[in-house]
Coordinates of C-alpha atoms and ligand atoms in Angstrom, one line a residue:
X112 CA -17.4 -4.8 -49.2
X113 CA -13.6 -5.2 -47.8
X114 CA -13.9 -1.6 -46.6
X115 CA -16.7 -1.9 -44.0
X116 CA -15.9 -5.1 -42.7
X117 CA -12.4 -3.5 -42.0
X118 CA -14.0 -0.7 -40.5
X119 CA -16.2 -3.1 -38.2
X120 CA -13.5 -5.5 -37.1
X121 CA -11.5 -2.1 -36.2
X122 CA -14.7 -0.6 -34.2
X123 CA -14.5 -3.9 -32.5
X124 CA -10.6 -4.5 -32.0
X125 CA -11.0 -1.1 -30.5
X126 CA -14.3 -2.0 -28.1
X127 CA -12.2 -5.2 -27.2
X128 CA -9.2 -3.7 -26.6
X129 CA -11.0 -0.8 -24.3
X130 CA -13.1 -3.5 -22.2
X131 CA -10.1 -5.3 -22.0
X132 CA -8.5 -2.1 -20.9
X133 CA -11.1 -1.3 -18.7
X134 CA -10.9 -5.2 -17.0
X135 CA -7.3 -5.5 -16.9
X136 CA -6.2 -2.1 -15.7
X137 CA -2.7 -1.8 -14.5
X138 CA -3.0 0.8 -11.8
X139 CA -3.5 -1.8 -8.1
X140 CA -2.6 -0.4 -4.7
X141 CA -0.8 -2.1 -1.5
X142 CA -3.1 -2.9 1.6
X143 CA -0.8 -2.7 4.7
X144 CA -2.1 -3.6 7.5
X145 CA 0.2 -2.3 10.6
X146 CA -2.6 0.0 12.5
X147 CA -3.5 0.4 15.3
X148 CA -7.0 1.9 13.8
X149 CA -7.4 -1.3 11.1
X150 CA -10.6 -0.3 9.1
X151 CA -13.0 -3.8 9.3
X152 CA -11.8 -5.9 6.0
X153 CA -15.4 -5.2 4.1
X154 CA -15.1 -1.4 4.0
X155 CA -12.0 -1.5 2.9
X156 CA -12.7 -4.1 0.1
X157 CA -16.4 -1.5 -0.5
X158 CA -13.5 1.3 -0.4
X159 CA -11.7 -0.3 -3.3
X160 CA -14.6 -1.2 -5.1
X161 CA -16.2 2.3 -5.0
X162 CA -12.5 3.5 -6.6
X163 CA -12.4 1.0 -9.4
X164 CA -9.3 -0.5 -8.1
X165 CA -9.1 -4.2 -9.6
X166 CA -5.8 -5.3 -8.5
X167 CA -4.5 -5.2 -4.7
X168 CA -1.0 -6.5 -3.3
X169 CA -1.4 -8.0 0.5
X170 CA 2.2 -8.5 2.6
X171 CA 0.6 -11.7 3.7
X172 CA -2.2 -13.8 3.2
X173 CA -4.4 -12.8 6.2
X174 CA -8.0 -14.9 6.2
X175 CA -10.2 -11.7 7.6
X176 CA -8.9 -9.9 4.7
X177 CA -8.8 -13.0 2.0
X178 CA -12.7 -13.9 3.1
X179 CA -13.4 -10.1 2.5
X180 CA -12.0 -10.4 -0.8
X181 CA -13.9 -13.1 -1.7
X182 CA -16.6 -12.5 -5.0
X183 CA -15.3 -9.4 -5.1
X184 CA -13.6 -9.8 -8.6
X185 CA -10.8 -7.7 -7.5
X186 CA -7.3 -9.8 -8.5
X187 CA -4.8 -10.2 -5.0
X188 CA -1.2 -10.7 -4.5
X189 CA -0.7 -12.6 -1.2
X190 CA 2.8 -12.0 0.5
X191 CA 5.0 -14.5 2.2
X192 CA 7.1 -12.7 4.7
X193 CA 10.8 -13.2 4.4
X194 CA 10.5 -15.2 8.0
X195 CA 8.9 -18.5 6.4
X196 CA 11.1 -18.2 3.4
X197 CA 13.8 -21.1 5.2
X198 CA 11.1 -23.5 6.7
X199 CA 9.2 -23.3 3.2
X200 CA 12.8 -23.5 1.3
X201 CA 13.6 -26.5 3.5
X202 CA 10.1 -28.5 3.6
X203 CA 8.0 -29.6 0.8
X204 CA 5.2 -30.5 3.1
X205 CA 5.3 -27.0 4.4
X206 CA 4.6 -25.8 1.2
X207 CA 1.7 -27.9 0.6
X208 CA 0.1 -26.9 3.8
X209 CA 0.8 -23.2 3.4
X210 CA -0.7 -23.3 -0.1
X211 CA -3.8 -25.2 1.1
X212 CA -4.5 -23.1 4.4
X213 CA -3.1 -19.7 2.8
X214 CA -4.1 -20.1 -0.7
X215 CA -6.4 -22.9 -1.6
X216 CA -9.4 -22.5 0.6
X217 CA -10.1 -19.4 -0.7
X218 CA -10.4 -20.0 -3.9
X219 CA -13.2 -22.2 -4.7
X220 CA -15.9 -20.9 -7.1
X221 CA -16.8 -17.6 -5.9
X222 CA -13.7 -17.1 -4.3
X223 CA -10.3 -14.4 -3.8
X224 CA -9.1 -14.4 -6.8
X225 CA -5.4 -15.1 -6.0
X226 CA -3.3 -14.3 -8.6
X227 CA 0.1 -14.2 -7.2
X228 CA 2.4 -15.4 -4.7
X229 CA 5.0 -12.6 -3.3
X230 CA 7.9 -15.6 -2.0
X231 CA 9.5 -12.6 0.1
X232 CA 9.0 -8.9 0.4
X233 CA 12.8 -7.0 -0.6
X234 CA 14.4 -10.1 0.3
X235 CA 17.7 -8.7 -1.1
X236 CA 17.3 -5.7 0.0
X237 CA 21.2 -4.7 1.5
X238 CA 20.2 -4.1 5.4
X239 CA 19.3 -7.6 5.3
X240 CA 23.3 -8.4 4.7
X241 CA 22.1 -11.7 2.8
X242 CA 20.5 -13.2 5.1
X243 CA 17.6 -14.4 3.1
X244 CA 19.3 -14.1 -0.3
X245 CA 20.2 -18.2 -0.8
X246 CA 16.5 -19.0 0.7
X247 CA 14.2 -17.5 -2.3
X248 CA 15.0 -19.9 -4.5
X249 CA 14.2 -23.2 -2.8
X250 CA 11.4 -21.7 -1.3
X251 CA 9.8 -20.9 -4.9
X252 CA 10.8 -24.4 -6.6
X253 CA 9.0 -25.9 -3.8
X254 CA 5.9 -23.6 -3.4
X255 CA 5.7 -24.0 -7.7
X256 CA 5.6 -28.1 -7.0
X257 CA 2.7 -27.2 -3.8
X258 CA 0.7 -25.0 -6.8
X259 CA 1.3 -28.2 -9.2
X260 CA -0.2 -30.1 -7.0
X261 CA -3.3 -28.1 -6.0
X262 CA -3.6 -28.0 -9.9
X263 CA -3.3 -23.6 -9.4
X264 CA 0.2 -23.6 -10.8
X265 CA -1.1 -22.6 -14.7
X266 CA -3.4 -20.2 -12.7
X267 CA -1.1 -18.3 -9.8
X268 CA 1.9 -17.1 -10.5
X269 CA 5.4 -16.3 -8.2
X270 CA 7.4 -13.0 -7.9
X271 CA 9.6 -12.0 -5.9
X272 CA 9.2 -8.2 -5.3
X273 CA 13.0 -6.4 -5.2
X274 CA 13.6 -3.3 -3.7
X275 CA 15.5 -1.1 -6.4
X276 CA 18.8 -1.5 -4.3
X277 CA 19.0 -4.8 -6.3
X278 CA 21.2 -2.9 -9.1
X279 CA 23.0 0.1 -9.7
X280 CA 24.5 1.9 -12.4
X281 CA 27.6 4.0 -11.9
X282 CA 26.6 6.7 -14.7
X283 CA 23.5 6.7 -16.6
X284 CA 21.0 4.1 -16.9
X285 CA 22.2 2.2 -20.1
X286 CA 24.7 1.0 -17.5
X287 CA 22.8 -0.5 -15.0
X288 CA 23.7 -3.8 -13.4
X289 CA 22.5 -6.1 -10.6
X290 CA 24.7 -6.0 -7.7
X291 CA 28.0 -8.4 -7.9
X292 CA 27.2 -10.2 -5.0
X293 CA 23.1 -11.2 -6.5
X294 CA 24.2 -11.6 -10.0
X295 CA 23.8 -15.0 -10.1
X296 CA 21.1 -15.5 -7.5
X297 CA 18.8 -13.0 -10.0
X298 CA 20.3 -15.3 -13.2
X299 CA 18.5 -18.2 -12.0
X300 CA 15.6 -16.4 -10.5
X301 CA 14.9 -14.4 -13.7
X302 CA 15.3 -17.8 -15.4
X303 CA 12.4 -19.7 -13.1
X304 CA 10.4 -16.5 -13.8
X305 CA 10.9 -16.2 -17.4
X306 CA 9.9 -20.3 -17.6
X307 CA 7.0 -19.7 -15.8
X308 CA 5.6 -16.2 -17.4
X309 CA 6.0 -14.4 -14.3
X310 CA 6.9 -10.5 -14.2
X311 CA 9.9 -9.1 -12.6
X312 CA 8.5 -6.9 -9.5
X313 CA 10.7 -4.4 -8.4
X314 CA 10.0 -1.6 -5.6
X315 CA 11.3 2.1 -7.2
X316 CA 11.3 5.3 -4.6
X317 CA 12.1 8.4 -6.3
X318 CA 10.9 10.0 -3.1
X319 CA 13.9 8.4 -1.0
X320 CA 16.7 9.3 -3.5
X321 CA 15.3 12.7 -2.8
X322 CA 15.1 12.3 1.1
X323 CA 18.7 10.7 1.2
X324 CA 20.2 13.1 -1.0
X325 CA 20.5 17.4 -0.4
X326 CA 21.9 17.5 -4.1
X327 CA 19.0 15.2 -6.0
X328 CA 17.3 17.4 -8.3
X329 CA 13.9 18.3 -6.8
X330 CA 11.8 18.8 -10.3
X331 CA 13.8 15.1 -11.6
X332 CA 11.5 13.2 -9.0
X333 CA 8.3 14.0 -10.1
X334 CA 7.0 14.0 -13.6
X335 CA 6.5 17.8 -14.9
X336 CA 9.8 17.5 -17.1
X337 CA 12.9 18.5 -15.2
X338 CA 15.7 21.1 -15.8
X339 CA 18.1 18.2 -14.9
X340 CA 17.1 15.7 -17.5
X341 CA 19.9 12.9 -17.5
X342 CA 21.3 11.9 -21.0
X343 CA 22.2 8.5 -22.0
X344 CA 23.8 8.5 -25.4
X345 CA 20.7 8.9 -27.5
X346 CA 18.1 9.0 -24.5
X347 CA 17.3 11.8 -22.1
X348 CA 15.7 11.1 -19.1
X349 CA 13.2 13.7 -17.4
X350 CA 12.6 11.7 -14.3
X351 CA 13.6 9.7 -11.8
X352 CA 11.2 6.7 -12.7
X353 CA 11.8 6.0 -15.8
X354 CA 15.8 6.3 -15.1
X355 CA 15.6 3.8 -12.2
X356 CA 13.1 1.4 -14.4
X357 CA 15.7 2.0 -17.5
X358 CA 18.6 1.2 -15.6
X359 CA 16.5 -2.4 -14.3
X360 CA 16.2 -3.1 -17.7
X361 CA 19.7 -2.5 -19.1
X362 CA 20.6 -5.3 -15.7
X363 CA 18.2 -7.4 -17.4
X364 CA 19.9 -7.2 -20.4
X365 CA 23.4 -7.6 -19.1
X366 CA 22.2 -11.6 -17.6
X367 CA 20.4 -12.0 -21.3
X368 CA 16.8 -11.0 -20.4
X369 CA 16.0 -7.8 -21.8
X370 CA 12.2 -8.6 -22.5
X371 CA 11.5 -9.7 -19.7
X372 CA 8.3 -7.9 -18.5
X373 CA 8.3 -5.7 -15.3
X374 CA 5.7 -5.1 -12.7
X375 CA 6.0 -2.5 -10.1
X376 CA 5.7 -4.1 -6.4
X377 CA 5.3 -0.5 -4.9
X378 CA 5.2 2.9 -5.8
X379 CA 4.1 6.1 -4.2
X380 CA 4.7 9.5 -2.1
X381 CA 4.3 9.9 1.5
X382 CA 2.0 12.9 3.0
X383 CA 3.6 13.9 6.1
X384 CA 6.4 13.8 9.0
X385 CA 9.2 15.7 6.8
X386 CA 9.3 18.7 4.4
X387 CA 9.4 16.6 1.7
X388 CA 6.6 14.8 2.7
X389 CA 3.5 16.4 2.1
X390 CA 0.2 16.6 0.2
X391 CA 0.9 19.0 -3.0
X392 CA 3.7 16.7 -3.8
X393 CA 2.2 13.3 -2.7
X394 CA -0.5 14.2 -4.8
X395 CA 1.6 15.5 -8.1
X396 CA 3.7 12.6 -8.1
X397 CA 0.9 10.0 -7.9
X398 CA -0.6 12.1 -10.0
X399 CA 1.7 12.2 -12.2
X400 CA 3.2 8.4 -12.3
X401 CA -0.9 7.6 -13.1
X402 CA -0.7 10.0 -16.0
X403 CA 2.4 8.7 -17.3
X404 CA 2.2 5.2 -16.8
X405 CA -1.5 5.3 -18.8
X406 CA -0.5 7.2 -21.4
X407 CA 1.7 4.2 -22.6
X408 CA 4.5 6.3 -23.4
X409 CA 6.9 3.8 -21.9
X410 CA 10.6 4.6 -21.1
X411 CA 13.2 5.1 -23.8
X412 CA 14.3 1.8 -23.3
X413 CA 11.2 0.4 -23.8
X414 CA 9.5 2.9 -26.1
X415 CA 5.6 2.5 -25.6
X416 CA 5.5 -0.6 -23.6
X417 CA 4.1 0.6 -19.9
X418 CA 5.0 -1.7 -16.9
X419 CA 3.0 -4.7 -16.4
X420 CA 1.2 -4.1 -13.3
X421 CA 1.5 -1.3 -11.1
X422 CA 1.1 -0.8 -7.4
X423 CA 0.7 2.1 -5.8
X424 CA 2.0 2.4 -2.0
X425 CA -0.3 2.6 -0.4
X426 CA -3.8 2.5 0.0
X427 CA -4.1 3.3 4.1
X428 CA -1.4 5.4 6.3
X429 CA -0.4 2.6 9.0
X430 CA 0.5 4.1 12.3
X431 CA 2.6 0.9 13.4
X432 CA 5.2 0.7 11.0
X433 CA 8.7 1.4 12.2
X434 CA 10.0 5.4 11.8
X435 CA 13.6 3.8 11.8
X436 CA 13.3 4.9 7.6
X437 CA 11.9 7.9 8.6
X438 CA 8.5 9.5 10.4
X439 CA 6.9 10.0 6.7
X440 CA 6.9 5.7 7.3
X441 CA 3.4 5.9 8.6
X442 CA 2.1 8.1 5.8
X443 CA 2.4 7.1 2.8
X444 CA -1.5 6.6 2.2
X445 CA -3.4 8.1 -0.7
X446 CA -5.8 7.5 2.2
X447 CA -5.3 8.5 5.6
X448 CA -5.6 5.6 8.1
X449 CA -9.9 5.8 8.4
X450 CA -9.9 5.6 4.2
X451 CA -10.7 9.8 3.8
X452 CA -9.0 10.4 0.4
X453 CA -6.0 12.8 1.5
X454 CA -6.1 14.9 -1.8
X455 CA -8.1 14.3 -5.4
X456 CA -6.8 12.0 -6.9
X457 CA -8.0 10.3 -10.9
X458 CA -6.8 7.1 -11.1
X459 CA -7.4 6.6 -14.8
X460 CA -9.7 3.8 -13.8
X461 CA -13.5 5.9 -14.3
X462 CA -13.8 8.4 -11.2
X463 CA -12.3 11.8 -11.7
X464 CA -11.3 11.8 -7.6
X465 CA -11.1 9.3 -4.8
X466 CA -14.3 8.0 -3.1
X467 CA -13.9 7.9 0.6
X468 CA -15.0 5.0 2.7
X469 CA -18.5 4.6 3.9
X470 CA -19.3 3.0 7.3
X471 CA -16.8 3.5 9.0
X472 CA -16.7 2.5 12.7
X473 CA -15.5 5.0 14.3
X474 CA -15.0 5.5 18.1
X475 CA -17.2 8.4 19.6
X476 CA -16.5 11.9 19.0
X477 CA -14.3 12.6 22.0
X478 CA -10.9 13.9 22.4
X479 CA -7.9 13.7 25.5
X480 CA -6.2 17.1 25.6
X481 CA -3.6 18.4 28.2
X482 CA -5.6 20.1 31.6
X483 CA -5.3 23.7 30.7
X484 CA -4.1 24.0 33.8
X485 CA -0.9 21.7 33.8
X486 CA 2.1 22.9 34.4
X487 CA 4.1 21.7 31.2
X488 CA 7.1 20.8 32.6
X489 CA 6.0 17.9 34.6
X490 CA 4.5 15.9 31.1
X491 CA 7.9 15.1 29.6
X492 CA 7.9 11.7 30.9
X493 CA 4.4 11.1 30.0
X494 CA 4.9 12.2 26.8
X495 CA 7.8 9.8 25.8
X496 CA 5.5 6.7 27.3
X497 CA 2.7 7.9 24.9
X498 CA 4.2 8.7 21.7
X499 CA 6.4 5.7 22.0
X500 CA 3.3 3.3 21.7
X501 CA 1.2 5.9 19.8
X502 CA 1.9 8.1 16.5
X503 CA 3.1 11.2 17.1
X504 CA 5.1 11.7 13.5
X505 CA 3.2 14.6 12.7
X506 CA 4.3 16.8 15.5
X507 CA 8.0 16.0 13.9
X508 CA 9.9 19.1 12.0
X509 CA 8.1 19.4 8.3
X510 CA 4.6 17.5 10.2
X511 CA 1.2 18.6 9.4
X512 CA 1.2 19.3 13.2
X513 CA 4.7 20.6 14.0
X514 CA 3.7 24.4 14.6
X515 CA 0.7 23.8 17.2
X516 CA 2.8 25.0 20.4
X517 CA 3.8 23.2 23.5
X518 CA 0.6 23.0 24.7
X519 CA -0.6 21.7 21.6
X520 CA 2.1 19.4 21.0
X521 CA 1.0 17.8 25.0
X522 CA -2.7 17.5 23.7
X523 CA -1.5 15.4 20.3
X524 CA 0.5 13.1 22.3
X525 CA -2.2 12.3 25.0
X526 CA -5.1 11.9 22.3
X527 CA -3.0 9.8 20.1
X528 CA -2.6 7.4 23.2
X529 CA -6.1 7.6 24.5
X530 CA -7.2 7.0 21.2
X531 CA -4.4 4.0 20.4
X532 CA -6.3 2.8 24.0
X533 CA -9.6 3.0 22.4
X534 CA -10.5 6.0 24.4
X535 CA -10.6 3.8 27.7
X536 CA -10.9 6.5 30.3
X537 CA -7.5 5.8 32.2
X538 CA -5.9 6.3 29.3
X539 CA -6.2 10.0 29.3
X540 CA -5.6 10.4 33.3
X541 CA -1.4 11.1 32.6
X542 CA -1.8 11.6 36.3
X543 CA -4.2 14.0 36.4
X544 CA -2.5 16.2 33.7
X545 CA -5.3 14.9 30.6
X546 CA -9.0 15.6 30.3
X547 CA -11.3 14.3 28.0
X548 CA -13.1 17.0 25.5
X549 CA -15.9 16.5 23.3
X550 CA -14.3 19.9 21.2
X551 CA -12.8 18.8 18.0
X552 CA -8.7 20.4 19.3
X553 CA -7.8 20.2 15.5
X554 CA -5.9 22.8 14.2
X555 CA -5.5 23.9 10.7
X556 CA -4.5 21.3 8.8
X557 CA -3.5 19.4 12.1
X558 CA -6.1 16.8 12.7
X559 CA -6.4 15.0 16.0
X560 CA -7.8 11.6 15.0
X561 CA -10.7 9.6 16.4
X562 CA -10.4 5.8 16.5
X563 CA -11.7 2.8 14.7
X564 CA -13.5 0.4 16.9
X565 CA -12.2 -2.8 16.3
X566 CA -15.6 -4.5 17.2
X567 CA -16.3 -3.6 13.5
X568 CA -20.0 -2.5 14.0
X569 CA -20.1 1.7 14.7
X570 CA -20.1 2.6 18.0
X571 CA -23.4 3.4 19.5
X572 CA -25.2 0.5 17.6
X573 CA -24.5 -2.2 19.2
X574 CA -26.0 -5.7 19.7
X575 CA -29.0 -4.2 21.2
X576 CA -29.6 -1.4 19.1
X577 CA -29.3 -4.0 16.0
X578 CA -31.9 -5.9 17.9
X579 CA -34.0 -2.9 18.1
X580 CA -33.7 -2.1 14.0
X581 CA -34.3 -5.6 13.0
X582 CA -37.6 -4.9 14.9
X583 CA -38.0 -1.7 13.3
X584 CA -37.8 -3.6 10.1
X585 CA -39.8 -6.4 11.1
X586 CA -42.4 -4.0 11.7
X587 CA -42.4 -2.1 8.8
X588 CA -42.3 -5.0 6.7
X589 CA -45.4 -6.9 9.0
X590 CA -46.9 -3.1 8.1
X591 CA -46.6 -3.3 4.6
X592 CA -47.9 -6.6 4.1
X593 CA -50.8 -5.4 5.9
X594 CA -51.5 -2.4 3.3
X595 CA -51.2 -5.2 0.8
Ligands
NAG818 C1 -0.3 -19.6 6.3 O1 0.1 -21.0 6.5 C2 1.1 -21.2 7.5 C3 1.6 -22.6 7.4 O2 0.5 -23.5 7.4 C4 0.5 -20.8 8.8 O3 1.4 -21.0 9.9 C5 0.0 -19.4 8.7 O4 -0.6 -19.0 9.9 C6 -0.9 -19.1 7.6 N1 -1.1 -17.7 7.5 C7 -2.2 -17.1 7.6 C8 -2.2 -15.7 7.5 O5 -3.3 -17.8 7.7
NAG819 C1 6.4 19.8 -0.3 O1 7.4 18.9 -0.9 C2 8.0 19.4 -2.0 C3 8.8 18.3 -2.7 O2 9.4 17.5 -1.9 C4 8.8 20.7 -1.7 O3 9.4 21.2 -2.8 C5 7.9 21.7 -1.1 O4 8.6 22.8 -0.7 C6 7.1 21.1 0.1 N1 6.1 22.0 0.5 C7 6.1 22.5 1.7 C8 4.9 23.4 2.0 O5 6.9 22.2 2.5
NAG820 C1 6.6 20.1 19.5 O1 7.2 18.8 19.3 C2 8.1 18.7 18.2 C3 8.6 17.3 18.1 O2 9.2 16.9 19.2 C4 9.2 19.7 18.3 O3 9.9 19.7 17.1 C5 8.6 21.1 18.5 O4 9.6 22.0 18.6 C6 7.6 21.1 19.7 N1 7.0 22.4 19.8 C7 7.2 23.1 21.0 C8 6.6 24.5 20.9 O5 7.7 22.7 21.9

């Protein structure tokens, strides 16, 4: 009798545990927002649906995207950016009313399902020379009081996602430690996080230590063992994430919180604008982190215990962002900015490759190229005024679209602009020097993009040709009701 019922309650620990699994999966992804092409909120919450993705991290806590969220069952971080961080510290009431406008109203039956609060982004991050580093705290025993109130505190939880430059070690990882100058900042933060079951959310780019450093071994960044591994007493380390996550947890240790669980705010690979950057390695090293965080290996300091959450950066390439990091800033996508998966991708989570978006609104098929006819040395201004507004990373030594000529190089500049313009005619005069084409100029592997209309609804259908189908239908409908 025992024997069965053992059997069953395993069969169904193990069907619990999968669903659960299935529900709960850690793998989430980062929705930036700095483009200048932004994809209309719905498609990009279909986009995520159609990949399985149930968790998403947002920098801030913007409505368009929060309403677009809404029934969707997907779980959402919203951000606070490190600008509010003193008025919220300071103000009690501005707490309440940024958790009732921000948070709140979106969450009624049927709702965003808000499940954190990011009180910063990297607010300890060394560029900012501590200039937000006393304001996290207040900010988070206030905003916890504002949840309290609005009866979401046993609901939402705060983090405060750190950028790995939060501790260091001087050797291996067994002797990592938070920076002198935050040690006891992170004591009491890890202490209000620990009280309120909250994860520690940390930001780790192997990619970077690779970028800043000629001598870091290539093969210890990604995941494919490396012939570098780092030993550590008894440990041996074969790449760079679980070193860096290690070396977080031996800090933890050190201010008496070794358990403490551990999210991860942002991970990824850019695609483009260096050598480093590119598609066969974005891909092997998301790739590769998916494999190896889902296999629940776990790091040697924490032997099969994967991180809590994990974010991916990023879900979109964002041709805003600032290039003062680098020009591989705008490209760290698995999608490039129109949501076309940039290589396959198997995200653990049910499809074997990414689904690209549907519906997309793009602009019409039309391109600005240089005049063939231009005389190349007269553009140099024009060029500086175009790619200073507009992206032109790609055109950048180790860019997808660094070997397409001077002529070439004219034509990416002046399409990036007239496209940045929403292909308003003007845009692509560059006195006389630009034409418009209806040719596709890509080359190779160098794509010359079409914009998003920001109206939302695809070009070429607008209010009067959705007049026109809702006739259509009408008449159909009147049509079939007179078969009936
Ligand atoms: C969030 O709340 C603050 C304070 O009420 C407000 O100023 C801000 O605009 C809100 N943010 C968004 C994205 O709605
Ligand atoms: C792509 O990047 C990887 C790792 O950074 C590098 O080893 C490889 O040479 C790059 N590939 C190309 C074609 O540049
Ligand atoms: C095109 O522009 C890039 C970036 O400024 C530059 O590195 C490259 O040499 C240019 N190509 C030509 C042929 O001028």
């Amino acid at each position: 009798m025992a024997a069965p019922n053992l059997v069953k309650a395993l069969v169904l620990c193990f069907l619990l545990q999968r669903s659960l699994l299935f529900v709960d999966s850690a793998i989430g992804i980062n929705w930036g927002t700095r483009s200048s092409h932004k994809l209309p909120p719905p498609v990009v919450v279909d986009l995520l649906k159609e990949n399985r993705v149930g968790k998403v991290k947002l920098f801030e806590a913007d409505p368009d995207i929060l309403r677009a969220l809404m029934g969707s069952g997907i779980e959402v971080m919203v951000g606070i950016p490190n600008e509010l961080l003193g008025v919220l510290g300071s103000s009690p009431a501005a707490c309440d009313q940024w958790v009732s406008r921000n948070v709140s109203r979106f969450m009624d039956k049927g709702g965003a399902d808000i499940r954190y609060i990011a009180v910063g982004n990297e607010p300890f991050l060394t560029t900012y020379q501590g200039q937000y580093q006393s304001l996290v705290l207040p900010a988070m025993l206030n905003l916890q009081q504002s949840l309290v109130k609005a009866n979401l505190a046993s609901y939402i939880k705060l983090v405060v996602p750190c950028n790995a430059d939060a501790y260091q070690s001087v050797s291996v990882p067994s002797q990592g430690a938070f920076r002198p100058e935050l040690t006891q900042i992170i004591t009491q933060l890890v202490s209000f996080l620990n009280t309120n079951g909250s994860p520690f959310v940390v930001n780790i780019y192997p990619f970077l230590s690779l970028y800043q450093s000629s001598d870091f071994p290539q093969d210890y960044a990604f995941f494919g063992g490396s012939s570098h591994p780092v030993v550590d007493g008894q440990n041996v380390y074969y790449n760079a994430f679980d070193g860096n996550f290690d070396t977080l947890v031996a800090a933890l240790s050190k201010i008496g919180y070794g358990q403490m669980p551990i999210a991860i705010g942002e991970v990824g690979w850019p695609s483009d604008g260096t050598p480093s950057a590119n598609l066969s390695a974005a891909r092997a090293f998301v790739q590769g982190l998916v494999n190896h965080v889902l296999s629940n290996k776990g790091t040697p300091l924490r032997p099969g215990v994967p991180p809590a959450d994990i974010y991916l950066f990023s879900l979109l390439d964002e041709d805003q962002k600032s290039i003062l990091p680098g020009s591989f800033e705008r490209h760290w996508g698995i999608f490039s900015f129109d949501g076309q998966a940039k290589y396959p991708l198997n995200l653990g989570l049910g499809n074997a490759a990414l689904k690209n978006a549907k519906d997309v609104p793009y602009l019409p098929p039309r391109w600005c190229i240089a005049n063939p006819s231009l005389d190349p040395s007269a553009v140099a201004n024009h060029i500086k005024v175009a790619c200073n507004v507009a992206d032109c990373t790609t055109l950048f030594y180790g860019g997808s679209c660094n070997a397409i000529g001077e002529k070439g190089n004219i034509s990416y500049a002046f399409n990036s602009y007239y496209q940045l313009q929403k292909q308003d005619a003007r845009s692509c005069n560059f006195d006389g020097l630009g034409m418009v084409t209806f040719l596709d100029p890509s080359i190779g592997d160098c794509r010359f993009l079409v914009g998003i209309s920001d109206s939302g609804s695809p070009v070429g259908c607008t209010n009067f040709c959705g007049l026109w189908i809702m006739a259509l239908w009408i008449l159909s409908y009147v049509r079939i009701l007179n078969v009936l």
